[in-house]
Structure formats: C-alpha cells, structure tokens
Amino acid sequence: MLQKIRENWDKILQLMRDEYDISPVGYETWLRPLQVESVDEDNHIVNIVIMDSKIETIGLNFIKKKYSFVLQISIEEVTGFKCTVHFYSKGQADTIKEPELPEVKDSSLMTIMQNANLNPKYTFDTFVVGSNNKMAHAAALAVAESPAEIYNPLFIYGGVGLGKTHLMHSIANFILKNDPSKKIMYVTSEKFTNELIDSIRNKNFTTAAQFREKYRNNDVLLVDDIQFIIGKESTQEEIFHTFNTLHEAKKQIIISSDRPPKEFETLEDRLVSRFEWGLTVDIQSPDYETRMAILRKKEEMDGYNIDNEVIKYIANNIKSNIRELEGALTKVIALSKLDNKEINLDLAEEALKDFISPNQDTEITPDTIINVVADHYKCTPADLISSKRNKEIVIPRQIVMYLCRSMTDCPLQMIGKYLGGKDHTTIINGIKKITKQLDTDENMKTTIDVLKKKINPT
Ligand SMILES: Nc1ncnc2c1ncn2[C@@H]1O[C@H](COP(=O)(O)OP(=O)(O)OP(=O)(O)O)[C@@H](O)[C@H]1O
C-alpha cells in the first residue's frame, strides 16, 4: 500500500486541491511539502512527514486540523485505502508514536460526562462505520479532533434511530477524554425549550441568567433533534443568540435533526443560514453488511457468541432502524435466558414474532402518507384534509397528492376521497404543480426524498 500511495501521491494532492478549492498558495505552502513516510496497514494509518523546516513548527497543527480529513478522503478515493493520517515534522519521523493523553481518573471523567449529559457508552469505538454513515462519521471525527476549527456548526441529519445521537456523544466523549477541562453540554431541543419556558415563567432574572450561562458558556454545545423548535418562536430566538455567542467566541456547535436545514421551511432564514455555515452530513439506513456488523458488535459487547443464522435472520428482517435492530437482539437473548433455552433460529422466530410479521412489506396507504407529511410539516392530518387555502397547508397537501400518486396504486378519485372529498382535477393540478417544481427546485427534490424515506424506510 505504501508504494501505491506514493505512486499516486501527486494525483491525491491534486484531487485535494481541485475538490476542496485549495488556493495555489495554500497548495504550494501546505501540501507540496508533504511526503508519505510509512503505512501501518493493520491499523489503517498513513504517516506523513512535512519536509519543509520553515513551516513544520507552525504548520504541523494547522495542517493536521485543516487537511487530515480531506487528505484521508482523497487517499481513499484514489487508492481505495480507508485510513487515518498522522502528520509529523521531519525530526519526529524516526520516532513516530501517538501523543500521550493526559492522565484522567475514570471516576472524575465519568462525573464530567454525566454533568455534560453524555452517555459514556456512545463512543467512536462502539460506532460501526458503514456506507450509510461513512461521511458523517469522518466529519464527526474531524470535529472531535479539531473542535471549532474545521466545521462549525456540524449539522447531522437522518431518520429515526440511525445513530445521530450516538455520533454526537462520540464527539463529545472524545474531546473530553483528550481534555477533561473542556466545557461541554449536550441537550435535546425539547429539554432546551422546557428549561427556557421554566426560566421565563419564573420571571426571575437570576434564573434567566443561569439558563444563558448554562448554554452559552461552553466550548462545545450539542443540540439534538433541533426539528422540535419549529413553531416555537422564543426557543428559536434563544437558539439564535446562543448560536451567535458561541460561534463568535469560536466554540463548537453540533446539531442533529431529522431533515437538512433547507427543509425547515417555516424556520427563520437567519437560523437556517447559520445551520448551513459549517458542514451538513446525513446518515442513511444501514445496508445488510452494516446491519450484520452492528449486531456482531452488540453481541460482542454483551459477551455472547450467537449463531450466524440468527444474526442473519435479524439483519434480513429489520432494516431501517438501528434501535429496533438492537432491540430485536436483546429480545432474543432475553427469551433464551427466561426459558433457559439455547439461542437458535426457532427461538429467534418465537421471540420476534410480534416484531417481524411473516410478510413484512406493509402496504403504503394514503393515510400513512398524510400522517407522515403532517408530522413533517408540523401541522395536523385534519389541516391537510381541510379546505384551508394558506400556503403552509396548500403545499404539503399537494405533496400528499404527488406522493399518493407515485407511491400507491390509489386512483385519483380515491386520493381525493382520502383528502376530504377533493375532486380529481384538484388532485391532478396538485400532482402537476409538484412534478413541475421537481424539475427546477433542489429543495423540493430533497423534501420529496426525505418524505419517501420516512414513508418507506426499507
Ligand atoms: N453505526 C452504529 N454503530 C453501532 N450502534 C449504532 C450505530 N448507529 C446507531 N447505533 C445504535 O442505535 C441506537 C439508536 O441510535 P441513536 O439514538 O443515536 O439514533 P438517532 O438517530 O439519534 O435516533 P432519534 O432520531 O430517535 O433521535 C443506539 O443504541 C445506538 O448506539
């Protein structure tokens, strides 16, 4: 592999320059002096030396923070070798070793993690990387390695139970492990809203100040499930100011959501644009190999060695939600303990009979579509069925029409019936409108993709 990377080195650097808009001066100053020193194939590490003594002292940290991630991706793209890069100055190259981490007593680190609302089990070590989350994982690791320096904010989005929270906690745990003095706070946007309401209700200056201090005085703030702030004006206002304070002070912000920022139609533009300032990455549903790897990881962590047939059975039948995937394995193990029986396919089928129906492909109905679209746009199914003409309802309603046409066999008249008795010309017009918009409007394309995945995650 060392030879392959060396042979392709110019190509790798040029790819970095072109893909990531590195200026000519940046290319000459930072990238040209890099040379591959060695490759540790077992641990997927590429050691790179900076051959220019003028830049090595100031350049080492900068290059590490700014270019590790893109270099890793470029090496992988050109050679197919997935790796982590380690940079060294020329003098260090002979004695390559990992920097030592500060000694931390486990119990005190635990307390710090608890105070930050972090789950110590959610780490990069326990996170299985697959094609569905590769980019999100790489970005998360880059942020963990250089908080507030590369991607700020980091915005992670994806469907339910796909690992967004796990990845966020991994970043925070990684940062704390390296430097326990960092101030980190994890919060769901729901909890943030509730605490904000409490602080306002008390009409007490101290409480309001404490609330601000709690969220603004951090090195890293992680806000999970940000979609819950839709329609909550005071929360949006508070998030806006918290964001500005932290960003201006060069503190890291990490946000998760069930949709990309562009999809927040009813959220203030100033917030949406801020969410897009850094990097937005998504997590998709896991493929079969990743589902198998996640199940294997979990059984290993729980200390079991389960028959391959059983693992395959679960991975084949539970596809869209990793939380459910893990829940299925837990159920199988629990039944075997309860009945004192060996874990085999029969026991797995018995344990999961309510979980996995013999014909798992449940039919998509207009009702399902109406419910998902209503939930997505934070309105009610009744709004969509009504004859309300305001834009906030008309567009989602037309989207329902379009999705019913493209995802079900339902005739136009029947779709009209599901939508409160609309005639079939209204339905045709709605479908045409969305179809036209899909030709020109990228946002609409993303919305439709996200909704389709929510309706049929498999
Ligand atoms: N890639 C992965 N490797 C190992 N475990 C994973 C992975 N992705 C998710 N999990 C596990 O699946 C469960 C659900 O993940 P998590 O809570 O992070 O999902 P989420 O996307 O935040 O869901 P929600 O949308 O409900 O907030 C957790 O137990 C997590 O550890």
Short mmCIF file of C-alpha atoms and ligand atoms in Angstrom, two decimals:
data_model
loop_
_atom_site.label_atom_id
_atom_site.label_comp_id
_atom_site.label_asym_id
_atom_site.label_seq_id
_atom_site.Cartn_x
_atom_site.Cartn_y
_atom_site.Cartn_z
CA MET A 1 0.00 0.00 0.00
CA LEU A 2 2.90 2.36 0.76
CA GLN A 3 4.05 2.09 -2.84
CA LYS A 4 0.56 2.57 -4.23
CA ILE A 5 0.04 5.73 -2.20
CA ARG A 6 3.49 7.05 -3.15
CA GLU A 7 2.88 6.37 -6.83
CA ASN A 8 -0.41 8.21 -6.69
CA TRP A 9 0.72 10.99 -4.38
CA ASP A 10 0.59 13.81 -6.93
CA LYS A 11 -2.85 12.67 -8.02
CA ILE A 12 -4.04 12.64 -4.41
CA LEU A 13 -2.74 16.17 -3.75
CA GLN A 14 -4.24 17.48 -6.99
CA LEU A 15 -7.56 15.90 -6.16
CA MET A 16 -7.49 17.65 -2.78
CA ARG A 17 -6.63 20.95 -4.42
CA ASP A 18 -9.39 20.70 -7.01
CA GLU A 19 -12.15 19.21 -4.89
CA TYR A 20 -11.65 21.38 -1.84
CA ASP A 21 -10.76 24.65 -3.56
CA ILE A 22 -7.32 24.97 -2.05
CA SER A 23 -5.67 28.15 -3.33
CA PRO A 24 -2.41 27.93 -5.35
CA VAL A 25 -0.51 29.49 -2.48
CA GLY A 26 -2.12 27.12 0.04
CA TYR A 27 -1.26 24.20 -2.22
CA GLU A 28 2.40 25.22 -2.52
CA THR A 29 2.77 26.11 1.15
CA TRP A 30 0.98 23.29 2.88
CA LEU A 31 0.54 20.39 0.50
CA ARG A 32 3.69 20.30 -1.62
CA PRO A 33 6.00 19.67 1.34
CA LEU A 34 4.06 16.55 2.40
CA GLN A 35 5.56 13.13 1.82
CA VAL A 36 4.37 9.68 2.79
CA GLU A 37 6.74 8.19 5.33
CA SER A 38 5.13 4.84 6.10
CA VAL A 39 1.85 2.98 6.20
CA ASP A 40 0.53 0.86 9.04
CA GLU A 41 -1.83 -1.37 7.08
CA ASP A 42 -3.22 -3.26 10.09
CA ASN A 43 -4.36 -0.10 11.83
CA HIS A 44 -5.10 1.82 8.63
CA ILE A 45 -2.73 4.64 9.43
CA VAL A 46 -0.73 6.64 6.89
CA ASN A 47 2.21 8.53 8.39
CA ILE A 48 3.04 11.74 6.59
CA VAL A 49 6.10 13.91 7.05
CA ILE A 50 6.30 17.65 6.46
CA MET A 51 9.56 18.15 4.59
CA ASP A 52 9.80 21.91 4.90
CA SER A 53 11.55 23.02 8.07
CA LYS A 54 10.19 26.57 7.65
CA ILE A 55 6.64 25.52 8.13
CA GLU A 56 6.96 22.47 10.29
CA THR A 57 6.68 24.23 13.62
CA ILE A 58 3.74 26.46 12.85
CA GLY A 59 2.38 24.24 10.12
CA LEU A 60 2.04 20.93 11.89
CA ASN A 61 -1.05 21.70 13.90
CA PHE A 62 -2.63 23.72 11.16
CA ILE A 63 -2.14 21.04 8.50
CA LYS A 64 -3.34 18.38 10.91
CA LYS A 65 -6.52 20.23 11.68
CA LYS A 66 -7.27 21.61 8.29
CA TYR A 67 -6.24 18.85 5.96
CA SER A 68 -6.39 15.46 7.76
CA PHE A 69 -9.97 14.80 6.82
CA VAL A 70 -9.77 15.82 3.15
CA LEU A 71 -6.47 14.01 2.72
CA GLN A 72 -7.98 10.83 4.16
CA ILE A 73 -10.88 11.06 1.76
CA SER A 74 -8.60 11.79 -1.21
CA ILE A 75 -6.29 8.85 -0.40
CA GLU A 76 -9.34 6.61 -0.18
CA GLU A 77 -10.79 7.96 -3.39
CA VAL A 78 -7.60 7.42 -5.37
CA THR A 79 -6.28 4.18 -3.83
CA GLY A 80 -9.34 2.65 -2.13
CA PHE A 81 -7.41 2.57 1.18
CA LYS A 82 -9.50 3.81 4.11
CA CYS A 83 -7.16 5.35 6.60
CA THR A 84 -6.36 7.87 9.26
CA VAL A 85 -3.43 10.18 8.50
CA HIS A 86 -0.87 11.19 11.09
CA PHE A 87 1.40 14.15 10.41
CA TYR A 88 4.94 14.54 11.70
CA SER A 89 7.71 17.04 11.31
CA LYS A 90 10.93 15.75 9.78
CA GLY A 91 12.73 15.33 13.08
CA GLN A 92 9.90 13.36 14.62
CA ALA A 93 9.56 10.93 11.75
CA ASP A 94 12.05 8.43 13.10
CA THR A 95 10.29 8.13 16.41
CA ILE A 96 6.67 8.04 15.35
CA LYS A 97 4.36 7.50 18.26
CA GLU A 98 0.94 8.59 19.44
CA PRO A 99 0.79 11.71 21.63
CA GLU A 100 0.12 10.74 25.20
CA LEU A 101 -3.23 11.63 26.61
CA PRO A 102 -3.47 13.39 29.93
CA GLU A 103 -3.98 11.04 32.85
CA VAL A 104 -7.59 11.11 33.91
CA LYS A 105 -9.10 9.27 36.79
CA ASP A 106 -12.02 7.32 35.35
CA SER A 107 -14.38 8.30 38.11
CA SER A 108 -13.79 12.03 37.65
CA LEU A 109 -14.15 11.72 33.89
CA MET A 110 -17.42 9.87 34.48
CA THR A 111 -18.69 12.73 36.62
CA ILE A 112 -17.73 15.27 33.97
CA MET A 113 -19.52 13.20 31.32
CA GLN A 114 -22.62 12.94 33.48
CA ASN A 115 -22.68 16.67 34.09
CA ALA A 116 -22.49 17.21 30.34
CA ASN A 117 -25.44 14.79 29.89
CA LEU A 118 -23.27 12.34 27.97
CA ASN A 119 -23.66 8.61 27.65
CA PRO A 120 -20.17 7.11 28.11
CA LYS A 121 -21.15 4.09 26.03
CA TYR A 122 -21.61 6.17 22.91
CA THR A 123 -18.06 6.41 21.57
CA PHE A 124 -16.33 6.11 18.21
CA ASP A 125 -15.10 2.68 19.34
CA THR A 126 -18.63 1.35 19.62
CA PHE A 127 -19.87 3.05 16.44
CA VAL A 128 -19.88 0.78 13.40
CA VAL A 129 -18.92 2.59 10.21
CA GLY A 130 -20.74 1.57 7.03
CA SER A 131 -21.54 3.10 3.68
CA ASN A 132 -24.64 4.68 5.23
CA ASN A 133 -22.75 6.79 7.76
CA LYS A 134 -19.19 6.98 6.45
CA MET A 135 -19.21 10.67 5.66
CA ALA A 136 -20.97 11.61 8.89
CA HIS A 137 -18.50 9.52 10.87
CA ALA A 138 -15.49 11.11 9.14
CA ALA A 139 -16.83 14.61 9.70
CA ALA A 140 -17.62 13.83 13.34
CA LEU A 141 -14.11 12.54 13.90
CA ALA A 142 -12.60 15.61 12.25
CA VAL A 143 -14.64 17.86 14.54
CA ALA A 144 -13.68 15.77 17.57
CA GLU A 145 -10.03 16.16 16.64
CA SER A 146 -10.22 19.90 15.96
CA PRO A 147 -13.25 21.39 17.68
CA ALA A 148 -14.38 24.76 16.33
CA GLU A 149 -11.64 24.81 13.73
CA ILE A 150 -12.94 22.91 10.75
CA TYR A 151 -16.71 22.56 10.56
CA ASN A 152 -18.73 24.88 12.71
CA PRO A 153 -21.52 24.03 13.11
CA LEU A 154 -21.55 20.36 12.23
CA PHE A 155 -25.11 19.53 11.23
CA ILE A 156 -26.02 15.81 11.21
CA TYR A 157 -29.38 14.70 9.85
CA GLY A 158 -31.10 11.38 9.22
CA GLY A 159 -34.10 9.20 10.05
CA VAL A 160 -35.15 7.82 13.43
CA GLY A 161 -32.74 5.55 15.29
CA LEU A 162 -29.89 5.75 12.80
CA GLY A 163 -27.11 6.86 15.14
CA LYS A 164 -27.19 10.67 15.21
CA THR A 165 -27.18 10.84 18.99
CA HIS A 166 -24.52 8.14 19.21
CA LEU A 167 -22.26 10.11 16.89
CA MET A 168 -22.80 13.39 18.75
CA HIS A 169 -21.93 11.79 22.09
CA SER A 170 -18.87 10.16 20.48
CA ILE A 171 -17.54 13.59 19.52
CA ALA A 172 -18.10 14.99 22.98
CA ASN A 173 -16.66 11.94 24.75
CA PHE A 174 -13.60 12.02 22.51
CA ILE A 175 -12.98 15.70 23.25
CA LEU A 176 -13.41 15.21 26.98
CA LYS A 177 -11.13 12.21 27.05
CA ASN A 178 -8.40 14.28 25.42
CA ASP A 179 -9.04 17.31 27.55
CA PRO A 180 -11.35 16.92 30.56
CA SER A 181 -11.18 20.64 31.23
CA LYS A 182 -13.33 21.37 28.15
CA LYS A 183 -16.81 22.63 28.94
CA ILE A 184 -19.32 20.55 27.05
CA MET A 185 -23.11 20.46 27.16
CA TYR A 186 -25.45 18.06 25.38
CA VAL A 187 -29.16 18.86 25.28
CA THR A 188 -32.19 17.88 23.23
CA SER A 189 -34.03 20.84 21.77
CA GLU A 190 -37.10 19.69 23.70
CA LYS A 191 -35.27 19.92 27.03
CA PHE A 192 -33.80 23.26 25.98
CA THR A 193 -37.33 24.53 25.29
CA ASN A 194 -38.69 23.26 28.61
CA GLU A 195 -35.86 24.84 30.58
CA LEU A 196 -36.31 28.09 28.69
CA ILE A 197 -40.03 28.13 29.50
CA ASP A 198 -39.25 27.49 33.17
CA SER A 199 -36.75 30.33 33.25
CA ILE A 200 -39.22 32.71 31.61
CA ARG A 201 -42.11 31.61 33.79
CA ASN A 202 -40.19 32.31 36.97
CA LYS A 203 -39.77 35.90 35.80
CA ASN A 204 -36.58 35.80 37.74
CA PHE A 205 -33.52 37.50 36.36
CA THR A 206 -31.18 35.03 38.07
CA THR A 207 -32.89 32.03 36.55
CA ALA A 208 -32.78 33.56 33.07
CA ALA A 209 -29.12 34.43 33.52
CA GLN A 210 -28.37 30.93 34.79
CA PHE A 211 -30.09 29.44 31.77
CA ARG A 212 -27.97 31.56 29.43
CA GLU A 213 -24.80 30.79 31.32
CA LYS A 214 -25.55 27.07 31.16
CA TYR A 215 -25.77 27.01 27.38
CA ARG A 216 -23.61 29.90 26.26
CA ASN A 217 -20.63 29.29 28.48
CA ASN A 218 -19.36 26.16 26.74
CA ASP A 219 -16.54 25.03 24.49
CA VAL A 220 -18.87 22.61 22.76
CA LEU A 221 -22.67 22.71 22.64
CA LEU A 222 -24.60 19.77 21.18
CA VAL A 223 -28.28 20.25 20.39
CA ASP A 224 -30.11 17.04 19.44
CA ASP A 225 -33.35 16.82 17.43
CA ILE A 226 -33.44 20.52 16.53
CA GLN A 227 -36.62 19.98 14.46
CA PHE A 228 -38.64 20.39 17.67
CA ILE A 229 -38.01 24.13 17.65
CA ILE A 230 -40.27 24.54 14.62
CA GLY A 231 -43.17 26.76 15.60
CA LYS A 232 -41.57 27.74 18.93
CA GLU A 233 -40.59 31.34 18.49
CA SER A 234 -38.97 32.03 21.85
CA THR A 235 -36.86 28.92 21.54
CA GLN A 236 -35.74 29.94 18.06
CA GLU A 237 -34.80 33.37 19.34
CA GLU A 238 -32.81 31.88 22.21
CA ILE A 239 -31.09 29.32 19.95
CA PHE A 240 -30.19 32.16 17.56
CA HIS A 241 -28.46 34.19 20.28
CA THR A 242 -26.83 31.13 21.84
CA PHE A 243 -25.52 30.17 18.41
CA ASN A 244 -24.12 33.63 17.75
CA THR A 245 -22.43 33.91 21.12
CA LEU A 246 -20.77 30.53 20.77
CA HIS A 247 -19.81 30.92 17.13
CA GLU A 248 -18.32 34.37 17.66
CA ALA A 249 -16.30 33.02 20.55
CA LYS A 250 -15.05 30.22 18.25
CA LYS A 251 -16.78 27.49 20.21
CA GLN A 252 -18.02 24.31 18.53
CA ILE A 253 -21.71 23.75 17.85
CA ILE A 254 -23.10 20.37 16.80
CA ILE A 255 -26.70 19.96 15.76
CA SER A 256 -28.81 16.97 14.79
CA SER A 257 -32.13 16.82 13.03
CA ASP A 258 -34.43 14.55 11.08
CA ARG A 259 -34.00 16.75 7.98
CA PRO A 260 -31.43 19.05 6.34
CA PRO A 261 -31.52 22.80 7.19
CA LYS A 262 -33.05 23.71 3.81
CA GLU A 263 -36.04 21.61 4.73
CA PHE A 264 -37.03 23.86 7.63
CA GLU A 265 -39.50 25.85 5.57
CA THR A 266 -41.10 27.59 8.50
CA LEU A 267 -37.92 28.32 10.38
CA GLU A 268 -36.48 31.83 10.25
CA ASP A 269 -33.97 32.26 7.40
CA ARG A 270 -31.33 33.66 9.73
CA LEU A 271 -31.31 30.37 11.65
CA VAL A 272 -31.38 28.17 8.57
CA SER A 273 -28.45 30.03 7.06
CA ARG A 274 -26.47 29.70 10.29
CA PHE A 275 -27.11 25.96 10.39
CA GLU A 276 -25.55 25.81 6.92
CA TRP A 277 -22.42 27.78 7.78
CA GLY A 278 -20.38 24.68 8.56
CA LEU A 279 -20.84 21.20 7.20
CA THR A 280 -24.08 19.27 6.75
CA VAL A 281 -23.85 15.48 6.63
CA ASP A 282 -26.51 12.79 6.54
CA ILE A 283 -26.92 9.26 7.87
CA GLN A 284 -28.92 6.82 5.76
CA SER A 285 -30.45 3.47 6.66
CA PRO A 286 -27.78 0.79 7.06
CA ASP A 287 -27.21 -1.81 4.34
CA TYR A 288 -27.16 -5.54 5.09
CA GLU A 289 -23.41 -5.72 5.82
CA THR A 290 -23.60 -2.80 8.23
CA ARG A 291 -26.62 -4.31 10.00
CA MET A 292 -24.69 -7.57 10.41
CA ALA A 293 -21.65 -5.68 11.73
CA ILE A 294 -23.76 -3.72 14.23
CA LEU A 295 -25.37 -6.92 15.52
CA ARG A 296 -21.96 -8.59 15.80
CA LYS A 297 -20.59 -5.59 17.69
CA LYS A 298 -23.51 -5.64 20.11
CA GLU A 299 -23.29 -9.38 20.82
CA GLU A 300 -19.54 -8.99 21.36
CA MET A 301 -20.13 -6.13 23.79
CA ASP A 302 -22.76 -8.15 25.63
CA GLY A 303 -20.42 -11.17 25.78
CA TYR A 304 -22.35 -13.58 23.52
CA ASN A 305 -21.44 -15.68 20.52
CA ILE A 306 -24.66 -16.15 18.61
CA ASP A 307 -25.22 -18.47 15.69
CA ASN A 308 -24.77 -16.77 12.33
CA GLU A 309 -28.22 -17.89 11.13
CA VAL A 310 -29.86 -15.97 13.96
CA ILE A 311 -27.87 -12.81 13.26
CA LYS A 312 -28.68 -13.10 9.56
CA TYR A 313 -32.38 -13.59 10.33
CA ILE A 314 -32.49 -10.36 12.34
CA ALA A 315 -30.40 -8.40 9.82
CA ASN A 316 -32.60 -9.60 6.97
CA ASN A 317 -35.82 -8.63 8.65
CA ILE A 318 -35.13 -5.38 10.47
CA LYS A 319 -33.78 -2.88 8.02
CA SER A 320 -34.49 0.70 8.71
CA ASN A 321 -33.87 1.43 12.36
CA ILE A 322 -30.77 0.50 14.34
CA ARG A 323 -32.56 0.96 17.66
CA GLU A 324 -35.03 -1.73 16.58
CA LEU A 325 -32.21 -3.90 15.32
CA GLU A 326 -30.55 -3.80 18.73
CA GLY A 327 -33.91 -4.25 20.47
CA ALA A 328 -34.53 -7.43 18.46
CA LEU A 329 -31.23 -8.95 19.54
CA THR A 330 -31.90 -8.02 23.16
CA LYS A 331 -35.30 -9.70 22.93
CA VAL A 332 -33.83 -12.93 21.59
CA ILE A 333 -31.23 -13.02 24.36
CA ALA A 334 -33.87 -12.23 27.00
CA LEU A 335 -36.14 -15.08 25.85
CA SER A 336 -33.28 -17.55 25.87
CA LYS A 337 -32.46 -16.57 29.46
CA LEU A 338 -36.08 -16.67 30.55
CA ASP A 339 -36.79 -20.10 29.05
CA ASN A 340 -33.29 -21.35 29.67
CA LYS A 341 -33.03 -22.39 26.02
CA GLU A 342 -30.19 -22.24 23.55
CA ILE A 343 -30.32 -19.36 21.04
CA ASN A 344 -31.27 -20.76 17.64
CA LEU A 345 -33.44 -19.77 14.70
CA ASP A 346 -36.62 -21.26 16.23
CA LEU A 347 -36.13 -19.28 19.42
CA ALA A 348 -35.40 -16.09 17.43
CA GLU A 349 -38.59 -16.53 15.38
CA GLU A 350 -40.57 -17.07 18.57
CA ALA A 351 -39.02 -14.05 20.31
CA LEU A 352 -39.59 -11.75 17.36
CA LYS A 353 -42.97 -12.95 16.18
CA ASP A 354 -44.63 -9.65 17.03
CA PHE A 355 -41.68 -7.69 15.70
CA ILE A 356 -41.29 -9.37 12.35
CA SER A 357 -44.50 -10.21 10.57
CA PRO A 358 -44.30 -13.06 8.02
CA ASN A 359 -44.90 -10.54 5.27
CA GLN A 360 -43.02 -7.53 6.49
CA ASP A 361 -43.67 -5.32 3.49
CA THR A 362 -46.55 -3.35 4.93
CA GLU A 363 -48.71 -1.62 2.39
CA ILE A 364 -48.32 2.12 1.96
CA THR A 365 -51.69 3.83 2.16
CA PRO A 366 -52.75 7.46 1.61
CA ASP A 367 -53.41 7.62 5.35
CA THR A 368 -49.79 6.74 6.08
CA ILE A 369 -48.66 9.43 3.65
CA ILE A 370 -50.99 12.05 5.15
CA ASN A 371 -49.73 11.27 8.66
CA VAL A 372 -46.06 11.42 7.69
CA VAL A 373 -46.44 14.67 5.73
CA ALA A 374 -48.45 16.26 8.56
CA ASP A 375 -45.81 15.26 11.08
CA HIS A 376 -43.04 16.58 8.83
CA TYR A 377 -44.70 19.98 8.36
CA LYS A 378 -45.85 20.17 11.96
CA CYS A 379 -49.49 20.51 11.02
CA THR A 380 -52.31 18.01 11.61
CA PRO A 381 -53.80 15.44 9.22
CA ALA A 382 -57.07 17.37 9.67
CA ASP A 383 -55.38 20.51 8.23
CA LEU A 384 -54.36 18.57 5.13
CA ILE A 385 -57.82 17.14 4.66
CA SER A 386 -59.49 20.52 5.24
CA SER A 387 -60.11 23.13 2.57
CA LYS A 388 -57.72 25.68 4.13
CA ARG A 389 -56.00 27.72 1.43
CA ASN A 390 -52.96 29.14 3.22
CA LYS A 391 -49.55 28.34 1.72
CA GLU A 392 -48.37 26.42 4.81
CA ILE A 393 -51.10 23.86 4.16
CA VAL A 394 -51.57 24.01 0.39
CA ILE A 395 -48.02 22.90 -0.47
CA PRO A 396 -47.91 19.94 1.96
CA ARG A 397 -51.35 18.93 0.67
CA GLN A 398 -50.09 18.96 -2.93
CA ILE A 399 -47.09 16.93 -1.80
CA VAL A 400 -49.52 14.37 -0.34
CA MET A 401 -51.26 14.20 -3.73
CA TYR A 402 -47.96 13.69 -5.52
CA LEU A 403 -46.73 11.04 -3.09
CA CYS A 404 -50.06 9.16 -3.15
CA ARG A 405 -49.80 9.03 -6.94
CA SER A 406 -46.17 7.93 -7.00
CA MET A 407 -46.13 5.57 -4.02
CA THR A 408 -49.54 3.87 -4.10
CA ASP A 409 -51.84 2.33 -6.70
CA CYS A 410 -54.66 4.54 -5.49
CA PRO A 411 -56.77 6.06 -8.33
CA LEU A 412 -57.08 9.86 -8.45
CA GLN A 413 -60.65 9.83 -7.24
CA MET A 414 -59.74 7.74 -4.24
CA ILE A 415 -56.85 10.09 -3.37
CA GLY A 416 -59.41 12.91 -3.48
CA LYS A 417 -61.60 10.97 -1.06
CA TYR A 418 -58.75 10.48 1.38
CA LEU A 419 -58.13 14.23 1.21
CA GLY A 420 -61.60 15.15 2.40
CA GLY A 421 -63.51 14.74 -0.87
CA LYS A 422 -61.45 16.82 -3.31
CA ASP A 423 -62.33 16.29 -6.98
CA HIS A 424 -59.91 14.60 -9.32
CA THR A 425 -59.00 17.83 -11.22
CA THR A 426 -57.72 19.33 -7.97
CA ILE A 427 -55.64 16.22 -7.43
CA ILE A 428 -54.23 16.34 -11.00
CA ASN A 429 -53.34 20.03 -10.60
CA GLY A 430 -51.60 19.35 -7.30
CA ILE A 431 -49.57 16.50 -8.79
CA LYS A 432 -48.63 18.62 -11.83
CA LYS A 433 -47.51 21.50 -9.63
CA ILE A 434 -45.13 19.35 -7.60
CA THR A 435 -43.87 17.48 -10.68
CA LYS A 436 -43.01 20.79 -12.35
CA GLN A 437 -41.30 22.11 -9.26
CA LEU A 438 -39.17 18.98 -9.04
CA ASP A 439 -37.60 19.91 -12.37
CA THR A 440 -36.21 23.18 -11.09
CA ASP A 441 -36.25 23.25 -7.32
CA GLU A 442 -33.49 21.37 -5.47
CA ASN A 443 -35.22 21.92 -2.13
CA MET A 444 -38.34 20.23 -3.34
CA LYS A 445 -36.29 17.26 -4.53
CA THR A 446 -34.70 16.87 -1.10
CA THR A 447 -38.08 17.21 0.61
CA ILE A 448 -39.61 14.50 -1.53
CA ASP A 449 -36.62 12.20 -0.95
CA VAL A 450 -36.75 12.71 2.80
CA LEU A 451 -40.51 12.11 2.88
CA LYS A 452 -40.27 8.97 0.74
CA LYS A 453 -37.70 7.58 3.14
CA LYS A 454 -39.89 8.39 6.11
CA ILE A 455 -42.87 6.70 4.46
CA ASN A 456 -40.98 3.65 3.30
CA PRO A 457 -37.66 3.38 5.11
CA THR A 458 -36.66 -0.04 3.71
N1 LIG B 1 -23.33 2.87 13.45
C1 LIG B 1 -23.72 2.39 14.63
N2 LIG B 1 -22.96 1.51 15.29
C2 LIG B 1 -23.37 1.00 16.47
N3 LIG B 1 -24.51 1.32 17.08
C3 LIG B 1 -25.30 2.21 16.47
C4 LIG B 1 -24.96 2.79 15.21
N4 LIG B 1 -25.93 3.63 14.84
C5 LIG B 1 -26.86 3.59 15.81
N5 LIG B 1 -26.48 2.74 16.80
C6 LIG B 1 -27.24 2.43 18.00
O1 LIG B 1 -28.62 2.50 17.68
C7 LIG B 1 -29.34 3.10 18.74
C8 LIG B 1 -30.08 4.32 18.21
O2 LIG B 1 -29.14 5.31 17.84
P1 LIG B 1 -29.35 6.88 18.17
O3 LIG B 1 -30.13 7.07 19.42
O4 LIG B 1 -28.00 7.51 18.09
O5 LIG B 1 -30.22 7.28 16.91
P2 LIG B 1 -30.80 8.71 16.49
O6 LIG B 1 -30.53 8.83 15.04
O7 LIG B 1 -30.28 9.76 17.39
O8 LIG B 1 -32.36 8.49 16.74
P3 LIG B 1 -33.53 9.58 17.00
O9 LIG B 1 -33.87 10.12 15.67
O10 LIG B 1 -34.63 8.75 17.58
O11 LIG B 1 -33.02 10.62 17.93
C9 LIG B 1 -28.34 3.45 19.81
O12 LIG B 1 -28.35 2.43 20.79
C10 LIG B 1 -27.01 3.47 19.08
O13 LIG B 1 -25.94 3.08 19.91
#
